[in-house]
PDB file of C-alpha atoms in Angstrom:
ATOM      1  CA  UNK A   1      18.376 -30.527  -7.732  1.00 37.00           C
ATOM      2  CA  UNK A   2      19.376 -32.624  -4.840  1.00 37.00           C
ATOM      3  CA  UNK A   3      22.412 -30.208  -3.844  1.00 31.00           C
ATOM      4  CA  UNK A   4      19.824 -27.239  -4.220  1.00 32.00           C
ATOM      5  CA  UNK A   5      17.009 -29.197  -2.266  1.00 38.00           C
ATOM      6  CA  UNK A   6      20.093 -29.734   0.561  1.00 38.00           C
ATOM      7  CA  UNK A   7      21.107 -26.362   1.039  1.00 35.00           C
ATOM      8  CA  UNK A   8      17.847 -24.351   1.163  1.00 39.00           C
ATOM      9  CA  UNK A   9      16.440 -26.352   3.573  1.00 47.00           C
ATOM     10  CA  UNK A  10      19.445 -26.255   5.937  1.00 41.00           C
ATOM     11  CA  UNK A  11      19.303 -22.505   5.116  1.00 41.00           C
ATOM     12  CA  UNK A  12      15.994 -22.651   6.216  1.00 45.00           C
ATOM     13  CA  UNK A  13      16.964 -25.144   9.129  1.00 45.00           C
ATOM     14  CA  UNK A  14      20.060 -22.335  10.650  1.00 44.00           C
ATOM     15  CA  UNK A  15      17.273 -19.047  10.287  1.00 43.00           C
ATOM     16  CA  UNK A  16      16.705 -18.257  13.623  1.00 49.00           C
ATOM     17  CA  UNK A  17      13.374 -18.211  14.732  1.00 40.00           C
ATOM     18  CA  UNK A  18      13.000 -14.072  15.034  1.00 40.00           C
ATOM     19  CA  UNK A  19      13.778 -13.876  11.759  1.00 39.00           C
ATOM     20  CA  UNK A  20      10.955 -16.234  10.413  1.00 35.00           C
ATOM     21  CA  UNK A  21       8.717 -14.176  12.878  1.00 36.00           C
ATOM     22  CA  UNK A  22       9.637 -11.246  10.269  1.00 40.00           C
ATOM     23  CA  UNK A  23       9.317 -12.442   7.330  1.00 37.00           C
ATOM     24  CA  UNK A  24       6.094 -13.637   8.473  1.00 38.00           C
ATOM     25  CA  UNK A  25       4.646 -10.661   9.479  1.00 40.00           C
ATOM     26  CA  UNK A  26       6.143  -8.842   6.279  1.00 46.00           C
ATOM     27  CA  UNK A  27       2.910  -9.565   4.415  1.00 47.00           C
ATOM     28  CA  UNK A  28       0.139  -9.851   6.438  1.00 51.00           C
ATOM     29  CA  UNK A  29      -4.414 -10.137   6.574  1.00 61.00           C
ATOM     30  CA  UNK A  30      -5.597  -7.352   4.922  1.00 64.00           C
ATOM     31  CA  UNK A  31      -7.806  -8.100   8.153  1.00 74.00           C
ATOM     32  CA  UNK A  32      -6.242  -6.074  11.078  1.00 82.00           C
ATOM     33  CA  UNK A  33      -5.923  -2.585   8.964  1.00 90.00           C
ATOM     34  CA  UNK A  34      -8.882   0.104   9.916  1.00 93.00           C
ATOM     35  CA  UNK A  35     -11.139   0.514   6.706  1.00 92.00           C
ATOM     36  CA  UNK A  36     -13.563   2.794   9.423  1.00 93.00           C
ATOM     37  CA  UNK A  37     -10.727   5.913   8.801  1.00 96.00           C
ATOM     38  CA  UNK A  38      -9.475   5.606   5.468  1.00 97.00           C
ATOM     39  CA  UNK A  39      -6.166   8.065   5.124  1.00 98.00           C
ATOM     40  CA  UNK A  40      -5.245  10.210   3.019  1.00 98.00           C
ATOM     41  CA  UNK A  41      -1.942  10.343   2.320  1.00 98.00           C
ATOM     42  CA  UNK A  42       0.612  12.083  -0.702  1.00 98.00           C
ATOM     43  CA  UNK A  43       4.970  12.206  -1.639  1.00 98.00           C
ATOM     44  CA  UNK A  44       7.235  11.276  -3.424  1.00 98.00           C
ATOM     45  CA  UNK A  45       8.389   7.765  -4.332  1.00 98.00           C
ATOM     46  CA  UNK A  46      11.522   7.286  -2.591  1.00 98.00           C
ATOM     47  CA  UNK A  47      12.318   3.180  -3.223  1.00 97.00           C
ATOM     48  CA  UNK A  48       9.346   1.152  -5.946  1.00 97.00           C
ATOM     49  CA  UNK A  49       8.564  -2.700  -5.968  1.00 97.00           C
ATOM     50  CA  UNK A  50       6.466  -3.301  -8.648  1.00 95.00           C
ATOM     51  CA  UNK A  51       5.899  -6.786  -7.555  1.00 95.00           C
ATOM     52  CA  UNK A  52       3.826  -9.669  -6.747  1.00 93.00           C
ATOM     53  CA  UNK A  53       2.069 -10.239  -3.799  1.00 94.00           C
ATOM     54  CA  UNK A  54       0.926  -6.886  -4.418  1.00 95.00           C
ATOM     55  CA  UNK A  55       3.136  -3.043  -5.965  1.00 97.00           C
ATOM     56  CA  UNK A  56       4.224  -1.574  -3.570  1.00 97.00           C
ATOM     57  CA  UNK A  57       5.871   1.668  -2.252  1.00 97.00           C
ATOM     58  CA  UNK A  58       7.710   3.778   0.094  1.00 98.00           C
ATOM     59  CA  UNK A  59       6.548   7.290   0.383  1.00 98.00           C
ATOM     60  CA  UNK A  60       7.680  10.364   1.856  1.00 98.00           C
ATOM     61  CA  UNK A  61       5.174  13.196   2.843  1.00 98.00           C
ATOM     62  CA  UNK A  62       4.769  16.028   1.519  1.00 96.00           C
ATOM     63  CA  UNK A  63       5.468  18.873   4.188  1.00 96.00           C
ATOM     64  CA  UNK A  64       2.695  20.305   5.299  1.00 96.00           C
ATOM     65  CA  UNK A  65       0.437  17.480   4.456  1.00 97.00           C
ATOM     66  CA  UNK A  66      -3.008  19.257   4.008  1.00 97.00           C
ATOM     67  CA  UNK A  67      -6.357  17.330   2.141  1.00 98.00           C
ATOM     68  CA  UNK A  68      -6.632  18.324  -1.535  1.00 97.00           C
ATOM     69  CA  UNK A  69     -10.704  20.752  -0.795  1.00 97.00           C
ATOM     70  CA  UNK A  70     -11.412  19.039  -3.515  1.00 96.00           C
ATOM     71  CA  UNK A  71     -11.203  15.057  -2.334  1.00 97.00           C
ATOM     72  CA  UNK A  72     -14.232  15.097  -1.804  1.00 96.00           C
ATOM     73  CA  UNK A  73     -15.989  15.309  -4.802  1.00 95.00           C
ATOM     74  CA  UNK A  74     -13.481  12.977  -6.940  1.00 95.00           C
ATOM     75  CA  UNK A  75     -14.993  11.205  -9.869  1.00 94.00           C
ATOM     76  CA  UNK A  76     -13.710   7.165  -8.962  1.00 95.00           C
ATOM     77  CA  UNK A  77     -14.234   4.524 -11.286  1.00 95.00           C
ATOM     78  CA  UNK A  78     -16.514   1.966 -10.679  1.00 95.00           C
ATOM     79  CA  UNK A  79     -15.042  -0.976  -9.882  1.00 96.00           C
ATOM     80  CA  UNK A  80     -16.102  -4.786  -9.858  1.00 96.00           C
ATOM     81  CA  UNK A  81     -16.418  -5.198  -5.914  1.00 92.00           C
ATOM     82  CA  UNK A  82     -18.335  -2.758  -4.320  1.00 90.00           C
ATOM     83  CA  UNK A  83     -17.025  -0.163  -1.955  1.00 88.00           C
ATOM     84  CA  UNK A  84     -18.557   3.153  -0.138  1.00 89.00           C
ATOM     85  CA  UNK A  85     -18.619   5.792  -1.928  1.00 85.00           C
ATOM     86  CA  UNK A  86     -18.833   8.600   0.630  1.00 93.00           C
ATOM     87  CA  UNK A  87     -14.667   6.673   1.022  1.00 95.00           C
ATOM     88  CA  UNK A  88     -13.136  10.399   0.375  1.00 97.00           C
ATOM     89  CA  UNK A  89     -14.964  12.197   2.025  1.00 97.00           C
ATOM     90  CA  UNK A  90     -14.687  10.668   4.529  1.00 97.00           C
ATOM     91  CA  UNK A  91     -10.554  10.894   4.342  1.00 98.00           C
ATOM     92  CA  UNK A  92      -8.555  12.559   7.653  1.00 98.00           C
ATOM     93  CA  UNK A  93      -4.729  13.315   7.469  1.00 98.00           C
ATOM     94  CA  UNK A  94      -3.508  10.263  10.130  1.00 97.00           C
ATOM     95  CA  UNK A  95      -2.723  11.911  12.629  1.00 95.00           C
ATOM     96  CA  UNK A  96       1.141  10.054  13.321  1.00 95.00           C
ATOM     97  CA  UNK A  97       4.074  11.837  11.692  1.00 94.00           C
ATOM     98  CA  UNK A  98       6.275   9.218   9.830  1.00 97.00           C
ATOM     99  CA  UNK A  99       7.924  10.811   6.805  1.00 97.00           C
ATOM    100  CA  UNK A 100       8.047   8.019   5.600  1.00 98.00           C
ATOM    101  CA  UNK A 101       5.525   5.611   4.982  1.00 98.00           C
ATOM    102  CA  UNK A 102       5.233   2.521   3.279  1.00 98.00           C
ATOM    103  CA  UNK A 103       2.357   2.432   0.461  1.00 98.00           C
ATOM    104  CA  UNK A 104       0.536  -1.271  -0.078  1.00 97.00           C
ATOM    105  CA  UNK A 105      -0.662  -1.579  -4.012  1.00 97.00           C
ATOM    106  CA  UNK A 106      -2.766  -3.977  -5.400  1.00 96.00           C
ATOM    107  CA  UNK A 107      -2.103  -6.501  -6.876  1.00 96.00           C
ATOM    108  CA  UNK A 108       0.250  -7.217 -11.026  1.00 96.00           C
ATOM    109  CA  UNK A 109      -2.681  -8.171 -12.659  1.00 96.00           C
ATOM    110  CA  UNK A 110      -4.657  -5.578 -10.814  1.00 96.00           C
ATOM    111  CA  UNK A 111      -2.527  -2.962 -11.447  1.00 97.00           C
ATOM    112  CA  UNK A 112      -1.609  -3.962 -15.170  1.00 97.00           C
ATOM    113  CA  UNK A 113      -5.998  -4.524 -14.818  1.00 97.00           C
ATOM    114  CA  UNK A 114      -6.183  -0.712 -14.896  1.00 97.00           C
ATOM    115  CA  UNK A 115      -2.985   0.686 -16.934  1.00 97.00           C
ATOM    116  CA  UNK A 116      -1.851   1.844 -14.382  1.00 97.00           C
ATOM    117  CA  UNK A 117       1.663   2.888 -15.674  1.00 96.00           C
ATOM    118  CA  UNK A 118       4.494   1.498 -13.451  1.00 96.00           C
ATOM    119  CA  UNK A 119       5.629   4.138 -11.085  1.00 97.00           C
ATOM    120  CA  UNK A 120       9.332   5.463 -10.390  1.00 97.00           C
ATOM    121  CA  UNK A 121      10.829   6.490  -7.857  1.00 98.00           C
ATOM    122  CA  UNK A 122      10.658  10.925  -7.853  1.00 98.00           C
ATOM    123  CA  UNK A 123       7.072  10.058  -9.140  1.00 97.00           C
ATOM    124  CA  UNK A 124       4.134  12.342  -6.955  1.00 98.00           C
ATOM    125  CA  UNK A 125       1.448  10.514  -6.369  1.00 98.00           C
ATOM    126  CA  UNK A 126      -1.409  10.338  -3.846  1.00 98.00           C
ATOM    127  CA  UNK A 127      -3.270   8.157  -2.187  1.00 98.00           C
ATOM    128  CA  UNK A 128      -7.040   6.963  -0.355  1.00 98.00           C
ATOM    129  CA  UNK A 129      -6.129   4.242   2.459  1.00 97.00           C
ATOM    130  CA  UNK A 130      -6.365   2.092   5.872  1.00 97.00           C
ATOM    131  CA  UNK A 131      -3.794   1.309   8.187  1.00 96.00           C
ATOM    132  CA  UNK A 132      -3.834  -0.595  11.139  1.00 93.00           C
ATOM    133  CA  UNK A 133      -5.915   0.508  14.010  1.00 91.00           C
ATOM    134  CA  UNK A 134      -5.469   2.713  16.414  1.00 89.00           C
ATOM    135  CA  UNK A 135      -2.296   3.491  13.422  1.00 91.00           C
ATOM    136  CA  UNK A 136      -0.094   1.850  16.041  1.00 91.00           C
ATOM    137  CA  UNK A 137       2.710  -0.196  13.312  1.00 91.00           C
ATOM    138  CA  UNK A 138       4.663   0.365  10.881  1.00 93.00           C
ATOM    139  CA  UNK A 139       3.545   2.857   9.049  1.00 97.00           C
ATOM    140  CA  UNK A 140       1.849   1.296   5.971  1.00 96.00           C
ATOM    141  CA  UNK A 141      -0.762   1.977   4.238  1.00 97.00           C
ATOM    142  CA  UNK A 142      -3.084  -0.075   1.962  1.00 96.00           C
ATOM    143  CA  UNK A 143      -4.520   2.011  -0.784  1.00 97.00           C
ATOM    144  CA  UNK A 144      -7.514   2.374  -2.402  1.00 96.00           C
ATOM    145  CA  UNK A 145      -7.565   4.765  -4.437  1.00 97.00           C
ATOM    146  CA  UNK A 146      -4.830   5.908  -5.592  1.00 98.00           C
ATOM    147  CA  UNK A 147      -3.481   9.265  -7.875  1.00 98.00           C
ATOM    148  CA  UNK A 148      -1.244   9.828 -10.328  1.00 97.00           C
ATOM    149  CA  UNK A 149      -0.129  11.032 -13.571  1.00 94.00           C
ATOM    150  CA  UNK A 150      -4.078  13.794 -13.515  1.00 94.00           C
ATOM    151  CA  UNK A 151      -5.679   9.710 -13.132  1.00 96.00           C
ATOM    152  CA  UNK A 152      -7.990   8.255  -9.937  1.00 96.00           C
ATOM    153  CA  UNK A 153      -7.597   3.703 -10.645  1.00 97.00           C
ATOM    154  CA  UNK A 154      -9.511   2.011  -8.266  1.00 96.00           C
ATOM    155  CA  UNK A 155      -7.057  -0.897  -6.509  1.00 96.00           C
ATOM    156  CA  UNK A 156      -9.796  -2.953  -4.535  1.00 93.00           C
ATOM    157  CA  UNK A 157     -10.828  -5.143  -7.673  1.00 94.00           C
ATOM    158  CA  UNK A 158     -10.758  -5.079 -10.932  1.00 95.00           C
ATOM    159  CA  UNK A 159     -12.150  -1.891 -13.832  1.00 96.00           C
ATOM    160  CA  UNK A 160     -15.609  -2.743 -14.590  1.00 94.00           C
TER     161      UNK A 160
END
């Protein structure tokens, strides 16, 4: 046990400062996301990590991405936390042209509460969520609504 602690402490001390800053940036708070600009993305999951602190996937965006004409009329499931009812009608396409986006879903406990089946690589999904203010930085989207297998899941909170 002491040897394991010593080895992990030695490793921690040997990591350069840049590695620590990258680790700290890898998981960030939600406050840096622009919640006034819901973004719509659709595509194929190419990498999936079904783990905490939240499930995530890399989404290869569909060529010629367009907003679905019925998006604003889609029925949304009730959640325990308040969500802007007009979110889907405000959704836009991203300005940036990245073909691959990192999609941050909800913690596994919430994914289970919604009965979301584990998304597999190759699955087609659509999402509405938020990215960084002015779309700066990485192509990351925090999901509010997940559209998968013909179902809609609200990921802000538990089902109501």
